[in-house]
Each structure stands twice: as structure tokens, then as C-alpha cells.
Amino acid sequence: MLDLTYETPKPKVIAGAKHDWELVIGLEVHAQVSSNAKLFSGASTQFGAEPNSNVAFVDSAMPGMLPVINEYCVAQAVRTGLGLKAEIHLKSAFDRKNYFYPDLPQGYQISQLYEPIVGEGEILVDMGPGVARLVRIERIHLEQDAGKSVHDMDPNMSFVDLNRTGVALMEIVSRPDIRGPEEAAAYVTKMRQILRYLGTCDGNMQNGNLRADVNVSICRPGQYEKYMETQDFSHLGTRCEIKNMNSMRFIQAAIEYEARRQIAIVEGGGEVSQETRLYDPDKNETRSMRSKEEAHDYRYFPCPDLLPLEIEQEWVDDIGKGLPELPDEKKARFINDYGVTEYDASVLTAEVYLANYFEASVGKGDGKKTANWVINEVLGRANKAETAPQDLVAPEANAAILAMVASDEISTKIAKEVLEIHIETKDDPAKIVEDKGLKQVTDTGAIEAALDEIIAANPAQVEKAKQNPKLAGWFVGQVMKATGGKANPKAVNQLVAQKLNG
Ligand code: ADP
Ligand code: MG
């Protein structure tokens, strides 16, 4: 089996004017739960619906309305916890986080501060072949999403769309174990991949379906190790939180900018103040949004409308039994069973549908050759055509083409031709080979006849080739040409050698 060992994250070191500095990063990923209905109401969660059409009385906070927990959303959070090898809390509780916002009609968000449903877990962050780094997960809690204020529809008015109000979110909080911009992006990539495998979040970052708050601080070399030994945060620098990031590229740029900003402050004799900042991609800078509010500013208290949430171990176990094979395991199995490289296994397991596509294409054939074929021929063409591989070529067609190559019926070169024709016509690959007469000539008699003709017509070349064996290639090329590329190259090479030396 592939060794799934890992190393500890590697700090990015930035040289300041006076000292070297290391980065410390912790991420809070907000993942919208895949579910047809909201967390506490039966209203639909459909994205892009007519504004304010998916709003139950509970969502708009009509007096006297009471929230009722959606069991499916709870199951999704448990599934996510199990997928991150985390501790599941059989008892959790909801709290009110009080604040005013026009798109939050309740005047509070129902969240889980004190007793989250999921506790400590871990995730392996892939940094390229052979390098996986372990990041600890602190907790996952369930909470409601807010609505949307729309400021750009009218010069004088703002509008509110409550469709998103009350949609279930999972907040997945990491420990500050991420040590650089690339690791942060790789962490979000891996998180998104796992959530998509689990089917607990679509991970559509453009739609804001998955977004991250990025906490950044700087410290001198050696400080982080002291923090790790003691788990005492006073060894670390003061963090700033960059809100609502929904692009891998911007996450990296924002961290880079923010680290340098903090270094300049500290080296200039100042102090970083803990605050919430926003990243402006146009200017590539972060700007202060507000000073960091503390939990007590929100007047958290247990939500009186909801009983503590109690779930049974048996139910959790059942959910566990239904978990799909996850990316790390799938990747290891591909390397092991199909003999593909770790890099190829990573490409093929990036998405479940791609992994399934690959396995269906292998059929009874060779895993390694199929991997090369799918990655180089099919994915290349699919990317160019901006379409999914399965919409371009059915996996059965790949298997059929590769089976013909394996049995020497067609050469690899002809296989690519068959693929092109199949993409155009959707014709059965075997029929294409038959109709177009693309079958490889393995009949040595036919090859020999072609070669004899060439030898007879080129006596001077024959003499030269006898002096210099390297020139034999010319005859191989001529035979291939004469047979329309259909001669079996192995047979041609053998015959040419025989005739020229014999
Ligand atoms: P808050 O409610 O203030 O956002 P959370 O506990 O939800 O606090 O999340 C804090 C996040 O900040 C976590 O991901 C944590 O790992 C990270 N963090 C804490 N201290 C630091 C630090 N010194 N530098 C970078 N990240 C930090
Ligand atoms: Mg938080």
C-alpha cells in the first residue's frame, strides 16, 4: 500500500528589514450544507431562485414561529465530521449570536459556540507527490446563513433577498497549523475535495457556496515550536482575520500581502491590532473592516427555542457505514491496484466522477496504459472542448480502443485516429477500424512484399544501410508509409534488420 505518512507543515519564511519572520495561518471554512431544505425550516435552498421566493415564516422571523431542526442537515454535519476523522459529539447545543443586520431578520444567528456537533479531527493536505502535511481540525459547528443585501440595483435604495436566510452552514475551524499561502490554498482545495466526495457541500466557490475566513499572524523562528509544545497562543503573534475569501488565488495573495503588512508594522516598532479585514483584489491589499469583536460582544446565550441536540451512537455508526471511499484511500488504491504514479493518481481522483470514469475505462485492460490514455488523450481533448470527459467519450469506447491496441489490432498512433473519429461520429470503435480498414498489418507476408519492393527500387540506399546500420530506420519509415501506418512496427523492424544483414 502507499505509505500515507505525512510531514509537519513547512513555514514560509519572509525576510524583513531586520529579521526573518514565519507565517501562522488558521482557516475558518464556511461550507453551505447540501440539503433541499433549510436548517430550521422547510423552505427550499435552491440557488438562483426568484428573490424572496424561498422564505418560510421562520426564516423571516415572524412572531411566534419556532425553528425545527432538519435531521438531514445534522446527518450531513456528522458525515463531514467522520470524513475528517473527527470526534462526533452525541450531545451538542445551539446558541444565539446577537447582532443587527438588515438581511438577518431575527436579529441573531443560531449557531453553536459552546457545544459544537463535531470536535477535533484532521486533514492531510497534499503538496505534490510524496508530500502530505497534517493540519488539525479544531471543530465543526452548524449555523444559519444570513440573507443578502443588494446595493447595486438602485441608486437610492438597497434591497434584501432572504432566500439564503436560514440555509445550513458548517463552519469548519482549523488549528493554526497552516504555515504559508500555498499550504492555505492546498488546504481549501483538499477540504473542498473531501466535502464533494462526501456529498455534504457542492463547493461552488463562485456562488459563495464555500468561502473561508483567513486568520494570519507572524512570529519569529522558534516561536511556533513553543506554541506546539504548550498549545499556548501567547507564543504567537496577534492575528488578523481576512473575511469571506472565495478564490484560491486571492487567498494566497491576501496572505502574502497581510504578512508583509504585519512585518512592516512590527519592525517599525508598532503593534498589530486584532481586527477583521477585507481583501481588495483590484488593489491587491487588505483593508480594516472593524476591530475584532469578542464572543461576549455578541451576548451569546443558549437558544431557548431549541432543545440540546442529542443523537445516538448507532445512528452515527450507520452514517459511518455509508461513507464513500475518500480521496486519500482512493488515491492509495489506484497506485496499488493499477500501478499508476502518485501524480497520475492525484489527477484521476481529483473528482469522484473522474475516478469512476477512469475505472470504467480500465475494464479488463491495463491500468497504467488506461491512465495515460485518459489523462493525455481524453482529458486533454475534453479540456480543449470545455466539456466533461464522459460527454466526449464513453468509458466503454476507451476500453474498446485500448483493447484493440493491447491485442495488436491497431497501433497507438491509429488508436488516436480512432478516438478522433469516434468523438466526431460516436461510432463504435471496432466498426470504425473495420470500415476504414485501419487494422494493423501483422501479416509478415504483406510487410515483406512491401519491403522487397522498396529494397529493389533503392539499391544505393541498401548499400549505405549495410555500411551504417543506423540508416535502417529509413526503410522502416518507407514501409510504414507504404502501408498507411498500419504495419506492426515490431514486425517491420525485425524484417528490415533481417533483409539488410542477410
Ligand atoms: P473567532 O470566533 O474569533 O473567529 P474561532 O475560534 O472561530 O475564532 O477561529 C479562530 C481561527 O483563528 C482558528 O482557525 C484558529 O486556528 C486561528 N488562529 C488563532 N490564533 C491564531 C494566530 N495567532 N495566528 C493565526 N491564526 C490563529
Ligand atoms: Mg469564527
Short mmCIF file of C-alpha atoms and ligand atoms in Angstrom, two decimals:
data_model
loop_
_atom_site.label_atom_id
_atom_site.label_comp_id
_atom_site.label_asym_id
_atom_site.label_seq_id
_atom_site.Cartn_x
_atom_site.Cartn_y
_atom_site.Cartn_z
CA MET A 1 0.00 0.00 0.00
CA LEU A 2 1.00 3.61 -0.49
CA ASP A 3 2.54 4.99 2.62
CA LEU A 4 0.17 7.72 3.77
CA THR A 5 2.72 9.21 6.15
CA TYR A 6 2.97 12.93 6.33
CA GLU A 7 5.30 15.66 7.43
CA THR A 8 4.60 18.71 9.52
CA PRO A 9 3.73 21.90 7.66
CA LYS A 10 6.68 23.94 6.44
CA PRO A 11 6.78 27.59 7.42
CA LYS A 12 7.16 30.16 4.72
CA VAL A 13 9.96 32.45 5.84
CA ILE A 14 9.85 36.10 4.85
CA ALA A 15 12.95 38.23 5.34
CA GLY A 16 12.00 41.57 6.87
CA ALA A 17 14.29 44.59 7.04
CA LYS A 18 15.56 43.41 10.43
CA HIS A 19 14.69 39.74 10.96
CA ASP A 20 13.29 36.63 9.39
CA TRP A 21 9.59 36.02 10.02
CA GLU A 22 7.38 32.95 9.80
CA LEU A 23 3.70 32.80 8.92
CA VAL A 24 0.97 31.23 11.03
CA ILE A 25 -2.44 30.71 9.48
CA GLY A 26 -5.76 29.27 10.69
CA LEU A 27 -8.77 28.94 8.44
CA GLU A 28 -12.49 29.02 9.13
CA VAL A 29 -14.21 27.43 6.14
CA HIS A 30 -17.91 28.16 5.76
CA ALA A 31 -19.45 25.36 3.76
CA GLN A 32 -23.08 25.52 2.73
CA VAL A 33 -24.66 22.16 3.53
CA SER A 34 -26.05 20.26 0.54
CA SER A 35 -29.69 19.82 1.51
CA ASN A 36 -33.01 20.54 -0.20
CA ALA A 37 -34.42 22.35 2.83
CA LYS A 38 -33.00 24.92 5.26
CA LEU A 39 -31.60 24.20 8.72
CA PHE A 40 -34.74 25.15 10.69
CA SER A 41 -37.49 25.44 8.06
CA GLY A 42 -38.86 23.52 5.10
CA ALA A 43 -38.09 26.31 2.62
CA SER A 44 -36.05 25.37 -0.45
CA THR A 45 -32.33 26.14 -0.67
CA GLN A 46 -32.27 26.33 -4.47
CA PHE A 47 -29.64 28.78 -5.72
CA GLY A 48 -30.67 31.50 -8.15
CA ALA A 49 -34.42 31.35 -7.40
CA GLU A 50 -36.63 34.44 -7.71
CA PRO A 51 -35.65 36.76 -4.78
CA ASN A 52 -37.63 36.17 -1.58
CA SER A 53 -39.44 33.15 -3.01
CA ASN A 54 -37.77 30.59 -0.74
CA VAL A 55 -38.70 32.11 2.61
CA ALA A 56 -40.69 30.36 5.34
CA PHE A 57 -42.23 32.33 8.22
CA VAL A 58 -39.43 31.08 10.49
CA ASP A 59 -36.82 32.46 8.09
CA SER A 60 -38.41 35.90 8.04
CA ALA A 61 -38.73 35.77 11.85
CA MET A 62 -42.48 36.21 12.05
CA PRO A 63 -43.63 36.42 15.67
CA GLY A 64 -44.43 33.12 17.28
CA MET A 65 -42.63 30.99 14.69
CA LEU A 66 -40.39 28.26 16.08
CA PRO A 67 -37.37 26.59 14.47
CA VAL A 68 -37.45 22.82 13.91
CA ILE A 69 -34.12 21.13 13.29
CA ASN A 70 -33.63 19.44 9.91
CA GLU A 71 -32.35 15.92 10.60
CA TYR A 72 -30.73 15.68 7.18
CA CYS A 73 -28.53 18.73 7.85
CA VAL A 74 -27.43 17.18 11.13
CA ALA A 75 -26.56 13.95 9.29
CA GLN A 76 -24.54 15.96 6.77
CA ALA A 77 -22.51 17.58 9.57
CA VAL A 78 -21.90 14.16 11.14
CA ARG A 79 -20.86 12.76 7.75
CA THR A 80 -18.43 15.65 7.32
CA GLY A 81 -17.02 15.07 10.79
CA LEU A 82 -16.49 11.37 10.09
CA GLY A 83 -14.85 12.22 6.76
CA LEU A 84 -12.37 14.41 8.64
CA LYS A 85 -11.74 11.61 11.17
CA ALA A 86 -13.20 13.84 13.86
CA GLU A 87 -14.84 13.21 17.16
CA ILE A 88 -18.67 13.36 16.92
CA HIS A 89 -20.41 14.88 19.92
CA LEU A 90 -23.56 12.95 20.76
CA LYS A 91 -24.79 15.99 22.62
CA SER A 92 -24.47 19.48 21.19
CA ALA A 93 -26.42 22.69 21.66
CA PHE A 94 -27.45 25.82 19.79
CA ASP A 95 -26.71 29.38 20.88
CA ARG A 96 -27.95 32.75 19.78
CA LYS A 97 -25.31 35.11 18.42
CA ASN A 98 -26.93 38.52 18.62
CA TYR A 99 -26.23 41.25 16.11
CA PHE A 100 -28.15 43.54 13.81
CA TYR A 101 -28.01 43.32 10.06
CA PRO A 102 -30.76 44.18 7.54
CA ASP A 103 -30.53 40.71 5.99
CA LEU A 104 -30.83 38.99 9.39
CA PRO A 105 -34.49 39.47 10.34
CA GLN A 106 -34.22 37.54 13.63
CA GLY A 107 -31.61 39.94 14.98
CA TYR A 108 -29.49 36.92 15.86
CA GLN A 109 -27.89 33.96 14.19
CA ILE A 110 -28.49 30.50 15.61
CA SER A 111 -25.05 28.89 15.93
CA GLN A 112 -23.11 26.52 18.18
CA LEU A 113 -20.48 28.31 20.24
CA TYR A 114 -20.09 26.27 23.42
CA GLU A 115 -21.04 22.76 22.33
CA PRO A 116 -20.41 22.13 18.63
CA ILE A 117 -21.59 18.93 17.00
CA VAL A 118 -18.08 17.95 15.81
CA GLY A 119 -14.83 18.18 17.76
CA GLU A 120 -11.20 17.51 16.87
CA GLY A 121 -10.26 15.98 13.55
CA GLU A 122 -7.51 16.11 10.96
CA ILE A 123 -6.86 16.52 7.27
CA LEU A 124 -3.92 15.60 5.07
CA VAL A 125 -3.03 18.47 2.78
CA ASP A 126 -1.39 17.39 -0.47
CA MET A 127 1.61 19.48 -1.51
CA GLY A 128 2.64 17.44 -4.55
CA PRO A 129 3.82 13.83 -4.96
CA GLY A 130 5.18 12.34 -1.78
CA VAL A 131 4.40 15.37 0.34
CA ALA A 132 1.31 15.44 2.54
CA ARG A 133 1.04 17.69 5.58
CA LEU A 134 -1.24 17.17 8.53
CA VAL A 135 -3.46 20.01 9.68
CA ARG A 136 -5.57 19.66 12.79
CA ILE A 137 -9.27 20.50 12.74
CA GLU A 138 -10.49 22.17 15.91
CA ARG A 139 -14.26 21.87 15.47
CA ILE A 140 -17.21 21.98 13.11
CA HIS A 141 -20.40 23.72 14.11
CA LEU A 142 -23.76 24.10 12.42
CA GLU A 143 -25.23 27.53 11.96
CA GLN A 144 -27.65 29.55 9.84
CA ASP A 145 -26.54 31.55 6.85
CA ALA A 146 -27.74 35.16 6.55
CA GLY A 147 -29.67 36.70 3.64
CA LYS A 148 -28.25 39.04 1.04
CA SER A 149 -28.37 42.82 0.86
CA VAL A 150 -28.38 44.09 -2.70
CA HIS A 151 -26.90 47.58 -3.06
CA ASP A 152 -26.36 47.83 -6.79
CA MET A 153 -29.88 47.65 -8.23
CA ASP A 154 -30.97 51.20 -7.49
CA PRO A 155 -29.10 54.48 -6.86
CA ASN A 156 -31.18 55.37 -3.80
CA MET A 157 -32.35 52.11 -2.29
CA SER A 158 -30.97 48.85 -1.02
CA PHE A 159 -32.87 45.60 -1.36
CA VAL A 160 -32.93 42.48 0.76
CA ASP A 161 -33.18 38.92 -0.54
CA LEU A 162 -33.98 36.40 2.19
CA ASN A 163 -33.65 33.26 0.07
CA ARG A 164 -30.33 32.38 1.72
CA THR A 165 -31.55 33.25 5.23
CA GLY A 166 -31.51 30.11 7.34
CA VAL A 167 -29.67 27.86 4.90
CA ALA A 168 -27.46 25.46 6.89
CA LEU A 169 -23.76 26.24 7.07
CA MET A 170 -20.96 24.20 8.54
CA GLU A 171 -18.16 26.26 9.97
CA ILE A 172 -15.03 24.13 9.86
CA VAL A 173 -12.31 25.64 12.03
CA SER A 174 -8.68 24.60 11.64
CA ARG A 175 -5.92 24.89 14.21
CA PRO A 176 -3.30 27.48 13.27
CA ASP A 177 -1.24 24.73 11.61
CA ILE A 178 -1.03 26.21 8.13
CA ARG A 179 2.30 27.89 7.51
CA GLY A 180 2.17 29.57 4.12
CA PRO A 181 -0.02 30.82 1.25
CA GLU A 182 0.42 27.63 -0.85
CA GLU A 183 -0.47 25.43 2.12
CA ALA A 184 -3.59 27.54 2.75
CA ALA A 185 -4.76 27.12 -0.84
CA ALA A 186 -3.92 23.40 -0.76
CA TYR A 187 -5.90 23.08 2.49
CA VAL A 188 -9.00 24.64 0.96
CA THR A 189 -8.57 22.51 -2.18
CA LYS A 190 -8.39 19.31 -0.12
CA MET A 191 -11.29 20.36 2.10
CA ARG A 192 -13.42 21.09 -0.95
CA GLN A 193 -12.46 17.73 -2.48
CA ILE A 194 -13.43 15.81 0.66
CA LEU A 195 -16.75 17.68 1.01
CA ARG A 196 -17.57 16.95 -2.63
CA TYR A 197 -16.69 13.26 -2.20
CA LEU A 198 -18.95 13.14 0.87
CA GLY A 199 -21.73 15.00 -0.92
CA THR A 200 -22.10 17.37 2.02
CA CYS A 201 -21.27 20.62 0.16
CA ASP A 202 -21.16 21.43 -3.55
CA GLY A 203 -18.04 23.52 -3.07
CA ASN A 204 -19.01 26.03 -5.71
CA MET A 205 -16.80 28.94 -4.67
CA GLN A 206 -18.13 31.37 -7.26
CA ASN A 207 -21.62 31.05 -5.80
CA GLY A 208 -20.23 31.60 -2.32
CA ASN A 209 -21.17 28.01 -1.52
CA LEU A 210 -17.74 27.59 0.08
CA ARG A 211 -15.86 30.55 1.49
CA ALA A 212 -13.08 30.99 4.00
CA ASP A 213 -12.08 33.45 6.70
CA VAL A 214 -8.30 33.52 6.79
CA ASN A 215 -6.51 34.26 10.08
CA VAL A 216 -2.91 35.40 9.66
CA SER A 217 -0.16 36.23 12.14
CA ILE A 218 3.62 36.41 12.02
CA CYS A 219 6.21 35.15 14.50
CA ARG A 220 9.97 34.82 14.85
CA PRO A 221 11.52 31.41 14.05
CA GLY A 222 11.23 29.06 17.02
CA GLN A 223 8.06 30.61 18.44
CA TYR A 224 5.70 28.27 16.64
CA GLU A 225 7.50 25.23 18.07
CA LYS A 226 6.96 26.68 21.55
CA TYR A 227 3.27 27.10 20.78
CA MET A 228 3.08 23.49 19.58
CA GLU A 229 4.73 22.22 22.74
CA THR A 230 2.44 24.11 25.08
CA GLN A 231 -0.61 24.98 22.92
CA ASP A 232 -0.21 28.42 24.49
CA PHE A 233 -1.24 31.08 21.98
CA SER A 234 0.84 33.77 23.73
CA HIS A 235 3.86 32.42 21.85
CA LEU A 236 2.23 33.53 18.60
CA GLY A 237 1.69 36.97 17.15
CA THR A 238 -1.61 38.82 17.10
CA ARG A 239 -3.79 37.63 14.23
CA CYS A 240 -5.90 39.49 11.73
CA GLU A 241 -8.86 37.83 10.10
CA ILE A 242 -9.48 38.34 6.38
CA LYS A 243 -13.17 37.72 5.76
CA ASN A 244 -15.10 35.91 3.07
CA MET A 245 -12.45 34.71 0.64
CA ASN A 246 -13.81 32.65 -2.24
CA SER A 247 -10.87 32.21 -4.60
CA MET A 248 -7.71 30.15 -4.13
CA ARG A 249 -5.68 32.77 -5.93
CA PHE A 250 -6.93 35.63 -3.76
CA ILE A 251 -6.43 33.62 -0.57
CA GLN A 252 -2.75 33.33 -1.41
CA ALA A 253 -2.34 36.94 -2.48
CA ALA A 254 -4.16 38.21 0.63
CA ILE A 255 -1.98 36.15 3.00
CA GLU A 256 1.17 37.34 1.28
CA TYR A 257 0.10 40.98 1.49
CA GLU A 258 -1.15 40.71 5.06
CA ALA A 259 2.07 39.06 6.32
CA ARG A 260 4.21 41.83 4.82
CA ARG A 261 1.91 44.50 6.26
CA GLN A 262 2.26 43.00 9.74
CA ILE A 263 6.04 42.64 9.42
CA ALA A 264 6.34 46.33 8.47
CA ILE A 265 4.25 47.34 11.49
CA VAL A 266 6.20 45.23 13.99
CA GLU A 267 9.63 46.09 12.61
CA GLY A 268 8.62 49.76 12.70
CA GLY A 269 8.07 49.43 16.45
CA GLY A 270 4.30 49.19 16.28
CA GLU A 271 1.83 46.51 17.30
CA VAL A 272 -0.59 44.56 15.13
CA SER A 273 -4.11 45.16 16.34
CA GLN A 274 -6.52 42.24 16.19
CA GLU A 275 -9.09 43.13 13.60
CA THR A 276 -11.27 41.93 10.78
CA ARG A 277 -10.04 42.94 7.34
CA LEU A 278 -11.29 42.73 3.77
CA TYR A 279 -9.17 41.87 0.75
CA ASP A 280 -9.46 44.12 -2.29
CA PRO A 281 -8.39 42.11 -5.35
CA ASP A 282 -8.22 45.19 -7.59
CA LYS A 283 -5.64 46.89 -5.38
CA ASN A 284 -4.19 43.64 -4.01
CA GLU A 285 -4.33 44.84 -0.42
CA THR A 286 -6.29 44.18 2.78
CA ARG A 287 -8.23 46.96 4.49
CA SER A 288 -9.52 47.23 8.01
CA MET A 289 -13.26 46.49 8.27
CA ARG A 290 -13.76 46.58 12.02
CA SER A 291 -11.80 45.87 15.16
CA LYS A 292 -12.13 42.25 16.21
CA GLU A 293 -15.27 41.66 18.21
CA GLU A 294 -15.15 39.09 21.01
CA ALA A 295 -17.67 36.40 21.80
CA HIS A 296 -19.07 38.47 24.68
CA ASP A 297 -19.87 41.34 22.29
CA TYR A 298 -22.46 39.08 20.72
CA ARG A 299 -24.21 38.33 24.01
CA TYR A 300 -24.25 34.63 23.16
CA PHE A 301 -26.76 32.60 25.15
CA PRO A 302 -28.35 29.15 24.70
CA CYS A 303 -31.14 29.34 22.15
CA PRO A 304 -34.34 28.98 24.19
CA ASP A 305 -36.30 27.75 21.17
CA LEU A 306 -34.26 24.59 20.68
CA LEU A 307 -33.57 21.69 22.99
CA PRO A 308 -30.00 20.44 23.14
CA LEU A 309 -29.36 18.18 20.19
CA GLU A 310 -28.92 14.56 21.20
CA ILE A 311 -28.01 11.90 18.68
CA GLU A 312 -27.33 8.20 19.10
CA GLN A 313 -24.07 6.37 18.54
CA GLU A 314 -25.92 3.79 16.46
CA TRP A 315 -27.13 6.49 14.09
CA VAL A 316 -23.60 7.86 13.81
CA ASP A 317 -22.29 4.34 13.11
CA ASP A 318 -24.87 3.87 10.36
CA ILE A 319 -23.78 7.12 8.74
CA GLY A 320 -20.18 5.92 9.04
CA LYS A 321 -21.01 2.68 7.22
CA GLY A 322 -22.43 4.67 4.34
CA LEU A 323 -19.34 6.85 3.82
CA PRO A 324 -17.82 6.61 0.35
CA GLU A 325 -14.17 5.81 -0.30
CA LEU A 326 -12.38 9.12 0.37
CA PRO A 327 -9.65 10.78 -1.72
CA ASP A 328 -6.60 9.56 0.25
CA GLU A 329 -7.79 5.96 0.23
CA LYS A 330 -8.85 6.07 -3.40
CA LYS A 331 -5.51 7.52 -4.42
CA ALA A 332 -3.63 4.83 -2.49
CA ARG A 333 -5.79 2.12 -4.07
CA PHE A 334 -5.19 3.47 -7.59
CA ILE A 335 -1.42 3.46 -7.06
CA ASN A 336 -1.57 -0.01 -5.62
CA ASP A 337 -4.07 -1.70 -7.93
CA TYR A 338 -3.32 -0.02 -11.22
CA GLY A 339 0.38 0.74 -10.81
CA VAL A 340 -0.12 4.40 -11.73
CA THR A 341 2.20 7.12 -10.45
CA GLU A 342 1.15 9.18 -7.44
CA TYR A 343 0.84 12.22 -9.67
CA ASP A 344 -1.48 10.41 -12.08
CA ALA A 345 -3.49 9.00 -9.16
CA SER A 346 -3.94 12.56 -7.85
CA VAL A 347 -5.20 13.77 -11.20
CA LEU A 348 -7.59 10.84 -11.55
CA THR A 349 -9.01 11.13 -8.03
CA ALA A 350 -9.47 14.91 -8.01
CA GLU A 351 -13.19 14.35 -8.56
CA VAL A 352 -15.26 11.23 -7.90
CA TYR A 353 -16.80 11.27 -11.36
CA LEU A 354 -13.34 11.27 -12.94
CA ALA A 355 -12.16 8.39 -10.74
CA ASN A 356 -15.28 6.41 -11.72
CA TYR A 357 -14.73 7.29 -15.35
CA PHE A 358 -11.17 6.03 -15.21
CA GLU A 359 -12.14 2.77 -13.55
CA ALA A 360 -14.90 2.16 -16.10
CA SER A 361 -12.36 2.83 -18.87
CA VAL A 362 -9.90 0.29 -17.49
CA GLY A 363 -12.41 -2.54 -17.78
CA LYS A 364 -10.29 -5.67 -18.14
CA GLY A 365 -7.36 -3.70 -19.55
CA ASP A 366 -4.10 -2.29 -18.26
CA GLY A 367 -4.47 0.38 -15.57
CA LYS A 368 -1.29 2.26 -16.31
CA LYS A 369 -1.93 2.47 -20.06
CA THR A 370 -5.53 3.48 -19.43
CA ALA A 371 -4.38 6.20 -17.04
CA ASN A 372 -2.03 7.62 -19.68
CA TRP A 373 -4.76 7.43 -22.28
CA VAL A 374 -7.40 9.10 -20.11
CA ILE A 375 -5.08 11.85 -18.88
CA ASN A 376 -3.21 12.62 -22.12
CA GLU A 377 -5.75 11.88 -24.82
CA VAL A 378 -9.21 12.22 -23.27
CA LEU A 379 -8.75 14.92 -20.61
CA GLY A 380 -6.64 16.97 -23.00
CA ARG A 381 -9.39 16.92 -25.61
CA ALA A 382 -12.16 17.44 -23.04
CA ASN A 383 -10.42 20.50 -21.60
CA LYS A 384 -9.99 21.95 -25.05
CA ALA A 385 -13.65 21.35 -25.87
CA GLU A 386 -14.61 22.66 -22.39
CA THR A 387 -16.69 19.61 -21.72
CA ALA A 388 -16.72 16.68 -19.31
CA PRO A 389 -14.74 13.61 -20.50
CA GLN A 390 -17.82 11.38 -20.27
CA ASP A 391 -19.66 13.71 -22.64
CA LEU A 392 -16.86 13.39 -25.15
CA VAL A 393 -16.08 9.67 -24.99
CA ALA A 394 -17.93 6.92 -23.17
CA PRO A 395 -15.59 4.90 -20.93
CA GLU A 396 -16.59 1.77 -22.85
CA ALA A 397 -15.19 3.32 -26.02
CA ASN A 398 -11.85 3.94 -24.29
CA ALA A 399 -11.81 0.33 -23.12
CA ALA A 400 -12.62 -0.91 -26.64
CA ILE A 401 -9.89 1.19 -28.29
CA LEU A 402 -7.27 0.17 -25.72
CA ALA A 403 -8.25 -3.50 -26.05
CA MET A 404 -7.53 -3.28 -29.79
CA VAL A 405 -4.12 -1.75 -29.04
CA ALA A 406 -3.39 -4.48 -26.49
CA SER A 407 -4.19 -7.24 -28.99
CA ASP A 408 -2.02 -5.57 -31.67
CA GLU A 409 -5.05 -4.97 -33.87
CA ILE A 410 -4.20 -1.28 -34.11
CA SER A 411 -1.13 0.78 -33.26
CA THR A 412 -1.15 3.58 -30.66
CA LYS A 413 -0.97 6.09 -33.47
CA ILE A 414 -4.05 4.66 -35.16
CA ALA A 415 -5.77 4.50 -31.73
CA LYS A 416 -5.63 8.29 -31.55
CA GLU A 417 -7.11 8.48 -35.03
CA VAL A 418 -9.93 6.16 -33.98
CA LEU A 419 -10.56 8.33 -30.94
CA GLU A 420 -10.85 11.45 -33.11
CA ILE A 421 -13.30 9.72 -35.45
CA HIS A 422 -15.30 8.33 -32.53
CA ILE A 423 -15.60 11.81 -30.97
CA GLU A 424 -16.95 13.09 -34.31
CA THR A 425 -19.28 10.24 -35.17
CA LYS A 426 -19.87 8.36 -31.88
CA ASP A 427 -19.45 5.20 -33.97
CA ASP A 428 -18.37 2.00 -32.29
CA PRO A 429 -14.52 1.92 -32.28
CA ALA A 430 -14.38 -1.64 -33.68
CA LYS A 431 -16.68 -0.59 -36.52
CA ILE A 432 -14.51 2.46 -37.26
CA VAL A 433 -11.42 0.24 -37.55
CA GLU A 434 -13.30 -2.20 -39.77
CA ASP A 435 -14.93 0.42 -42.03
CA LYS A 436 -11.82 2.50 -42.53
CA GLY A 437 -9.56 -0.52 -42.87
CA LEU A 438 -7.32 0.66 -40.02
CA LYS A 439 -6.34 -2.78 -38.81
CA GLN A 440 -2.65 -3.18 -38.24
CA VAL A 441 -0.86 -5.40 -40.73
CA THR A 442 0.82 -8.18 -38.75
CA ASP A 443 0.80 -10.47 -41.73
CA THR A 444 4.57 -10.64 -42.38
CA GLY A 445 3.97 -11.70 -45.98
CA ALA A 446 2.34 -8.35 -46.81
CA ILE A 447 5.04 -6.43 -44.97
CA GLU A 448 7.76 -8.42 -46.66
CA ALA A 449 6.28 -7.74 -50.11
CA ALA A 450 6.25 -4.01 -49.44
CA LEU A 451 9.80 -4.10 -48.13
CA ASP A 452 11.09 -6.13 -51.10
CA GLU A 453 9.67 -3.54 -53.46
CA ILE A 454 11.40 -0.72 -51.59
CA ILE A 455 14.71 -2.58 -51.50
CA ALA A 456 14.53 -3.29 -55.21
CA ALA A 457 13.83 0.35 -56.03
CA ASN A 458 16.64 1.76 -53.85
CA PRO A 459 19.87 -0.22 -54.33
CA ALA A 460 22.07 2.74 -53.35
CA GLN A 461 20.24 3.15 -50.04
CA VAL A 462 20.63 -0.57 -49.37
CA GLU A 463 24.41 -0.34 -49.81
CA LYS A 464 24.63 2.63 -47.47
CA ALA A 465 22.49 0.92 -44.85
CA LYS A 466 24.71 -2.12 -44.94
CA GLN A 467 27.69 0.11 -44.04
CA ASN A 468 25.78 2.11 -41.49
CA PRO A 469 23.04 0.16 -39.61
CA LYS A 470 21.55 3.41 -38.31
CA LEU A 471 20.11 4.04 -41.77
CA ALA A 472 17.78 1.05 -41.38
CA GLY A 473 15.25 3.48 -39.92
CA TRP A 474 14.73 4.94 -43.36
CA PHE A 475 13.43 1.57 -44.62
CA VAL A 476 11.12 1.21 -41.60
CA GLY A 477 9.68 4.64 -42.40
CA GLN A 478 9.17 3.73 -46.06
CA VAL A 479 7.32 0.53 -45.16
CA MET A 480 5.09 2.40 -42.69
CA LYS A 481 4.34 4.93 -45.43
CA ALA A 482 3.58 2.24 -47.98
CA THR A 483 1.16 0.53 -45.57
CA GLY A 484 -0.59 3.74 -44.48
CA GLY A 485 0.88 3.49 -40.97
CA LYS A 486 -0.85 0.16 -40.43
CA ALA A 487 2.13 -2.17 -40.39
CA ASN A 488 3.03 -3.56 -37.00
CA PRO A 489 6.23 -1.59 -36.16
CA LYS A 490 7.79 -4.52 -34.33
CA ALA A 491 7.41 -6.85 -37.30
CA VAL A 492 8.73 -4.20 -39.70
CA ASN A 493 11.84 -3.58 -37.61
CA GLN A 494 12.61 -7.29 -37.45
CA LEU A 495 12.18 -7.79 -41.18
CA VAL A 496 14.28 -4.78 -42.13
CA ALA A 497 17.12 -5.99 -39.91
CA GLN A 498 16.92 -9.48 -41.39
CA LYS A 499 16.90 -8.32 -45.02
CA LEU A 500 19.66 -5.75 -44.71
CA ASN A 501 22.02 -8.04 -42.80
CA GLY A 502 21.07 -11.23 -44.56
P1 ADP B 1 -13.35 33.67 16.02
O1 ADP B 1 -14.70 33.35 16.53
O2 ADP B 1 -12.69 34.78 16.70
O3 ADP B 1 -13.32 33.76 14.54
P2 ADP B 1 -12.51 30.97 16.00
O4 ADP B 1 -12.07 30.15 17.15
O5 ADP B 1 -13.78 30.67 15.32
O6 ADP B 1 -12.43 32.47 16.46
O7 ADP B 1 -11.38 30.88 14.88
C1 ADP B 1 -10.15 31.40 15.08
C2 ADP B 1 -9.25 30.92 13.95
O8 ADP B 1 -8.03 31.64 14.03
C3 ADP B 1 -8.88 29.45 14.04
O9 ADP B 1 -8.78 28.90 12.76
C4 ADP B 1 -7.51 29.50 14.73
O10 ADP B 1 -6.71 28.39 14.37
C5 ADP B 1 -6.93 30.75 14.14
N1 ADP B 1 -5.92 31.37 14.99
C6 ADP B 1 -5.92 31.54 16.32
N2 ADP B 1 -4.80 32.19 16.73
C7 ADP B 1 -4.07 32.45 15.62
C8 ADP B 1 -2.82 33.10 15.38
N3 ADP B 1 -2.10 33.62 16.35
N4 ADP B 1 -2.39 33.19 14.11
C9 ADP B 1 -3.11 32.68 13.10
N5 ADP B 1 -4.28 32.06 13.27
C10 ADP B 1 -4.77 31.95 14.51
MG MG B 2 -15.11 32.10 13.99
#
